[in-house]
XYZ file of C-alpha atoms in Angstrom:
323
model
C 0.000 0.000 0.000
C 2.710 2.501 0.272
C 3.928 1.585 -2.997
C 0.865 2.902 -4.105
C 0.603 5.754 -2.790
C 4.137 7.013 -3.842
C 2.481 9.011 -6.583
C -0.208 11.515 -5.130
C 2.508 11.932 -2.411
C 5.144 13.045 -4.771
C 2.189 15.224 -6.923
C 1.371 16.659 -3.190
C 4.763 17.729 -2.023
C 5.486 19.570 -5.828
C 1.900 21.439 -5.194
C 3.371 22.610 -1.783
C 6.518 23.962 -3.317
C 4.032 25.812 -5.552
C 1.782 27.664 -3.233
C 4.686 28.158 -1.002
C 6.554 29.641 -3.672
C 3.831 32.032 -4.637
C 3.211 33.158 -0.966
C 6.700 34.601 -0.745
C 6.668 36.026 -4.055
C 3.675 38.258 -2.785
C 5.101 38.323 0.943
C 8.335 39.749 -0.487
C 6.780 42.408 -3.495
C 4.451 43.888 -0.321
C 6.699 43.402 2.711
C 10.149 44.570 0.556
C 8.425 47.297 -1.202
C 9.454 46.290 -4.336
C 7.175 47.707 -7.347
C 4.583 45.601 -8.474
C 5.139 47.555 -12.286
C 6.443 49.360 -14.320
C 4.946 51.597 -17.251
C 6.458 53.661 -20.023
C 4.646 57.359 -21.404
C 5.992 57.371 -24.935
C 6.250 61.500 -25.766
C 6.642 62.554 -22.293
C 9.502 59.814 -21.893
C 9.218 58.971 -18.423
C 8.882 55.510 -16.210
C 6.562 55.089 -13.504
C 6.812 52.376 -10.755
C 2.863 50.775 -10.115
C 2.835 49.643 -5.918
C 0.584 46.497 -5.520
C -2.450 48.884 -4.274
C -1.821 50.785 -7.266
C -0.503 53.850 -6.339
C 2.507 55.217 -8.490
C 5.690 57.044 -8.568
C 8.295 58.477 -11.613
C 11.162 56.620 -11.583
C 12.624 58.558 -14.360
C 11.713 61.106 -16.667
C 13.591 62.854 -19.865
C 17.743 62.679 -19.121
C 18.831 59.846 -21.560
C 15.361 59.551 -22.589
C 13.472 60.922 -25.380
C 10.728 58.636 -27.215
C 10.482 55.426 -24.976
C 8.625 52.179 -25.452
C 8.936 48.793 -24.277
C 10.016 47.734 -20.614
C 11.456 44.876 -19.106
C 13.368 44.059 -15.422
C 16.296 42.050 -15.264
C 17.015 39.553 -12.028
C 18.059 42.467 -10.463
C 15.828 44.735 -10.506
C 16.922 46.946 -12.904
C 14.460 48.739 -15.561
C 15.435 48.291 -19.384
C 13.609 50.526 -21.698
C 13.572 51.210 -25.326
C 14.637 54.677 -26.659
C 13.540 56.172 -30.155
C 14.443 59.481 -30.489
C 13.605 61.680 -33.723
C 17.546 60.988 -34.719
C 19.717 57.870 -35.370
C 20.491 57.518 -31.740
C 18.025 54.955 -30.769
C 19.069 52.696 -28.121
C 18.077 51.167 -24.727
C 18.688 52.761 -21.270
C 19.254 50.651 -18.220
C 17.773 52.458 -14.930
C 19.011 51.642 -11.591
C 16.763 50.402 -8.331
C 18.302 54.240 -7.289
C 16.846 55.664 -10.631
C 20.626 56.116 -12.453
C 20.104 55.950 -16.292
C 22.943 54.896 -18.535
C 22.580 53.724 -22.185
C 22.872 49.801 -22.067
C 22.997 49.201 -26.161
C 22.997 51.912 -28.715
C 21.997 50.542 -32.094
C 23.437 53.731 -33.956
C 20.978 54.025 -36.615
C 16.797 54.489 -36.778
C 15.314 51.192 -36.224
C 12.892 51.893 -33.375
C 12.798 49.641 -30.666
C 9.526 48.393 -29.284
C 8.773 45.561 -27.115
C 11.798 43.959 -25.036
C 12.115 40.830 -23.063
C 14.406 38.639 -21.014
C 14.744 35.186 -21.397
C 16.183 32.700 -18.503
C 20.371 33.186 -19.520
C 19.959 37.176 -19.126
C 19.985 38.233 -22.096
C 17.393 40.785 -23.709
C 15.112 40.716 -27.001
C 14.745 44.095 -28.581
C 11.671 44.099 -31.546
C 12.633 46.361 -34.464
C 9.629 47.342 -36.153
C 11.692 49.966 -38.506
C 13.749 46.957 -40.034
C 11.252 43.968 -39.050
C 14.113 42.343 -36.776
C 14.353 41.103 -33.006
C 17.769 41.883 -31.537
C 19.657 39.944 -29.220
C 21.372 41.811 -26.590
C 24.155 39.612 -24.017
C 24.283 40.944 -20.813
C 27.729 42.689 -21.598
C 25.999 45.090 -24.160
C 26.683 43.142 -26.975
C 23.698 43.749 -29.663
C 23.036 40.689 -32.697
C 20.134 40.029 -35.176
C 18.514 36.692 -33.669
C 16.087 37.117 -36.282
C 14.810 39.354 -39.014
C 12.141 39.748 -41.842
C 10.654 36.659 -43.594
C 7.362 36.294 -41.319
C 8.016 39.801 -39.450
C 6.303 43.013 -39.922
C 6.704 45.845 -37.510
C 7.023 43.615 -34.680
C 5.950 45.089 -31.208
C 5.208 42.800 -28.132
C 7.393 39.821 -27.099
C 6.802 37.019 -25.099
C 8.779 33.619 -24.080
C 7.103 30.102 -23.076
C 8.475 27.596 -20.642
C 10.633 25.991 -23.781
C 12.659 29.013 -24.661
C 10.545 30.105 -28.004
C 9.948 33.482 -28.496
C 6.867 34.910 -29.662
C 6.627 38.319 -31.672
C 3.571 40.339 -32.485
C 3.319 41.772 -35.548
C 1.556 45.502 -35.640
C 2.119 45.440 -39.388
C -0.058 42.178 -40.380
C -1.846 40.879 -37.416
C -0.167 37.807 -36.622
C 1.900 36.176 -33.916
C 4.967 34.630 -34.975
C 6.531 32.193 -33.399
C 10.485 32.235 -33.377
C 12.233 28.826 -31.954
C 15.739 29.274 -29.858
C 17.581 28.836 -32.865
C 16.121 31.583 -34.557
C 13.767 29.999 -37.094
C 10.413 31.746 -37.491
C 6.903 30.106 -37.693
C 2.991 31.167 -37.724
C 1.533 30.412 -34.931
C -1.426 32.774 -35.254
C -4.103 34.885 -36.705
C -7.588 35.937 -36.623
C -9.392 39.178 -35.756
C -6.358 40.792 -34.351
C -6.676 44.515 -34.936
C -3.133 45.580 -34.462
C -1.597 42.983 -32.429
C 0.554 44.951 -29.479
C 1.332 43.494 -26.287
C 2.047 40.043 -25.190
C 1.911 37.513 -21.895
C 1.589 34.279 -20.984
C -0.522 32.837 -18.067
C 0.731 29.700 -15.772
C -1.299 27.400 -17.803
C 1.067 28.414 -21.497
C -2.108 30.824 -22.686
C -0.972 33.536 -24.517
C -3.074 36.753 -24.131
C -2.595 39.659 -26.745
C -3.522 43.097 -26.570
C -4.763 45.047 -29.359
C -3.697 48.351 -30.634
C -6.944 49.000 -32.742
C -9.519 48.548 -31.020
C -10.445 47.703 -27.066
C -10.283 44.076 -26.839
C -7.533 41.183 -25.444
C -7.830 37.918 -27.160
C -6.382 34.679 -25.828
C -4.312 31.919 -27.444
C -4.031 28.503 -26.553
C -1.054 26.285 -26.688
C -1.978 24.612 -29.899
C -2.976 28.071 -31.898
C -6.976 28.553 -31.414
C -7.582 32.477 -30.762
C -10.357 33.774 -28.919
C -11.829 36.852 -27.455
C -11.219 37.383 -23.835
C -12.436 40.812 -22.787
C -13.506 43.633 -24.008
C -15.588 46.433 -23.503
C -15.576 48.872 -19.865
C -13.714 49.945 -18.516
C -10.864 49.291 -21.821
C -11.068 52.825 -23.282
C -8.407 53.735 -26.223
C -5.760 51.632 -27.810
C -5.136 48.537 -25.744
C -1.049 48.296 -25.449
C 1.221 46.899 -23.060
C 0.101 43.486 -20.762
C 1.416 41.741 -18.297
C -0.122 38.824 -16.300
C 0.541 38.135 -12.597
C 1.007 34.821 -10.639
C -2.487 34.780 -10.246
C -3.191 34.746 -13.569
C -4.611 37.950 -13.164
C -4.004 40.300 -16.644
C -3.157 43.952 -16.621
C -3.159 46.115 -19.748
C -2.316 48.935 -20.551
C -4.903 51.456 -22.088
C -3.941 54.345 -24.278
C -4.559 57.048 -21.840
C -3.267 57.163 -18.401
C -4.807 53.807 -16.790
C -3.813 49.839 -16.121
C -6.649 47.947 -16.081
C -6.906 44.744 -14.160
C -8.967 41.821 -15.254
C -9.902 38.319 -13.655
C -8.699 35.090 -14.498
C -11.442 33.745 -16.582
C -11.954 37.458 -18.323
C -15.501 37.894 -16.260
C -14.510 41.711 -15.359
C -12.438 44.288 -15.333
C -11.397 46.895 -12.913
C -9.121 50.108 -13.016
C -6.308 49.041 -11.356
C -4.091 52.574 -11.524
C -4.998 55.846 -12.948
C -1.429 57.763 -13.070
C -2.040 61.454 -13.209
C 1.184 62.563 -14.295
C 0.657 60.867 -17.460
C -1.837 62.261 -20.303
C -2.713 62.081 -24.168
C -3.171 59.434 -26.444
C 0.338 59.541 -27.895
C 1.895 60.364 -25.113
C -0.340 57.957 -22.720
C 0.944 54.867 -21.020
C 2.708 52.195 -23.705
C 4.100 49.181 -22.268
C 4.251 47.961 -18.902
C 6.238 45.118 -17.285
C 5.420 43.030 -13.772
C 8.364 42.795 -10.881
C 6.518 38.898 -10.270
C 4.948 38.236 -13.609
C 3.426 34.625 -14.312
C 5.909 32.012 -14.248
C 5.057 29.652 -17.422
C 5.197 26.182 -17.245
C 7.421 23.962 -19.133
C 5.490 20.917 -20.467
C 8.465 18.543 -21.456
C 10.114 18.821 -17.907
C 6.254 18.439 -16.223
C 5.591 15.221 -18.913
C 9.403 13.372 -17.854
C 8.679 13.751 -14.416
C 5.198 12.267 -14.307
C 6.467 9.795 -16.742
C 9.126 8.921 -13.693
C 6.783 8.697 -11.489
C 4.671 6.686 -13.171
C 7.231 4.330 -14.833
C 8.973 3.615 -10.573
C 5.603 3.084 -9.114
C 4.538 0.456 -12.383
C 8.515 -1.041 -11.595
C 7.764 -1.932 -7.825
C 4.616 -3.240 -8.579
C 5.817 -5.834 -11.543
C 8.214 -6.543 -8.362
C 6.100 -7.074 -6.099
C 3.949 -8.959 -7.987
C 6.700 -11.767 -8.851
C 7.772 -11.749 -5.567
């Protein structure tokens, strides 16, 4: 009998580590005072850092900064955001926890970055949407093409999954693109997108997408089928950045001066910040980036394990059972 119950044991203890895990994620982001976001204001070029309750604070405004757009945080807490001045000196400035702003990467011609992401080695993903490209920059400063044109157009948000692919979307033809770790690009969607903007995944590998034209988020599942998730009050304006919390909870970005927070299963939507400092449509809130965001899972390390599990418990049983 205690063969037997070797599996839900084993399935028990992993839940544990979960919940436990997520407890101190939101025990430390409260109790630490670490931001729960960040948000970029494209013509006004500032930051501001979103607390959990949804009050707000610049963390930088104008100095290196002159055009911004997407945001990401590395492991340590520093803000990465992208730069497009109206000159060739488009780049991407790292801010300190203390607010310090130096220039990171300088691309040293117009290509206007958009989204950026990290994946798990440190390095960061720069979209390109003047030269339909995603950059790869190492955590040295070194900038490379991981990938450019073919399925690209104007790419904007970015995105990873638990396997290391990267996923693109593309303001210019309203698709998502797919792009594996070595580079190589595939469809992996399209439908009604209107714009395709921001991207994030959920714990269970969803992947939700914002859209620039009009005020909806639609939802993608693992294997490709799109869907509307919300729409309607209180989305107002351009939907743009998104982000999606531990909780599964999503937060968007609208294209005034508000993040708007909506449920798991898309039943409603509240305003989660309204940050005064920040006004106009052009100049209104862009992207936005979670401290904690969703962590998604990896299904081929999930799969070997139960397969492990399985496979030991069937093994002591065949024992057993010639015994």
């Amino acid at each position: 009998m205690r063969n037997h119950a070797l599996l839900p044991r084993a399935a028990s203890r992993v839940s544990t580590l979960a919940i436990v895990a997520t407890l101190v994620l939101h025990l430390c982001s409260d109790a630490c005072g670490t931001p729960f976001l960040y948000v970029t204001a494209r013509d006004q070029a500032l930051v501001d850092s979103v607390e959990a309750n949804g009050s707000f604070a610049l963390l930088q405004a104008g100095g290196l900064m002159s055009n911004v757009e997407g945001v990401a945080i590395d492991a340590s807490g520093n803000v990465y955001v992208a730069d497009s001045p109206n000159n060739s000196n488009d780049k991407v400035v790292k801010i300190t926890p203390a607010g310090v702003a130096t220039t990171f990467a300088a691309f040293g011609t117009r290509v206007s970055p958009t989204g950026l992401v990290f994946d798990t080695a440190g390095n960061l993903f720069v979209a390109t949407q003047d030269d339909h490209s995603i950059r790869k920059v190492t955590p040295g400063g070194t900038i490379s093409t991981f990938t450019s044109s073919n399925l690209l157009s104007r790419p904007f948000g970015l995105a990873f999954d638990g396997l290391g692919n990267l996923y693109a979307a593309n303001l210019g033809n309203n698709t998502v693109v797919k792009v594996s770790p070595a580079g190589t690009q595939s469809l992996f969607a399209t439908g009604s997108f209107i714009n395709p903007f921001g991207l994030a995944f959920n714990t269970s590998g969803d992947l939700f997408v914002s859209n620039f034209g009009t005020q909806r988020i639609d939802r993608i599942t693992p294997a490709g089928s799109v869907s509307s998730f919300y729409s309607g009050s209180p989305l107002s304006g351009p939907t743009m950045g998104l982000g999606v919390d531990p909780d599964d909870y999503v937060y968007v970005a609208t294209g005034g001066n508000q993040i708007v927070r909506i449920t798991p299963n898309g039943s409603s939507g509240t305003v989660f910040s309204t940050m005064s400092n920040i006004s106009g449509f052009n100049g209104g809130v862009q992207f936005l980036a979670l401290t904690s965001p969703a962590v998604v899972p990896e299904p081929s390390t999930y799969a070997m394990a139960f397969a492990g599990l399985v496979c030991g418990a069937f093994s002591m049983w065949r024992r057993q059972k010639r015994a």
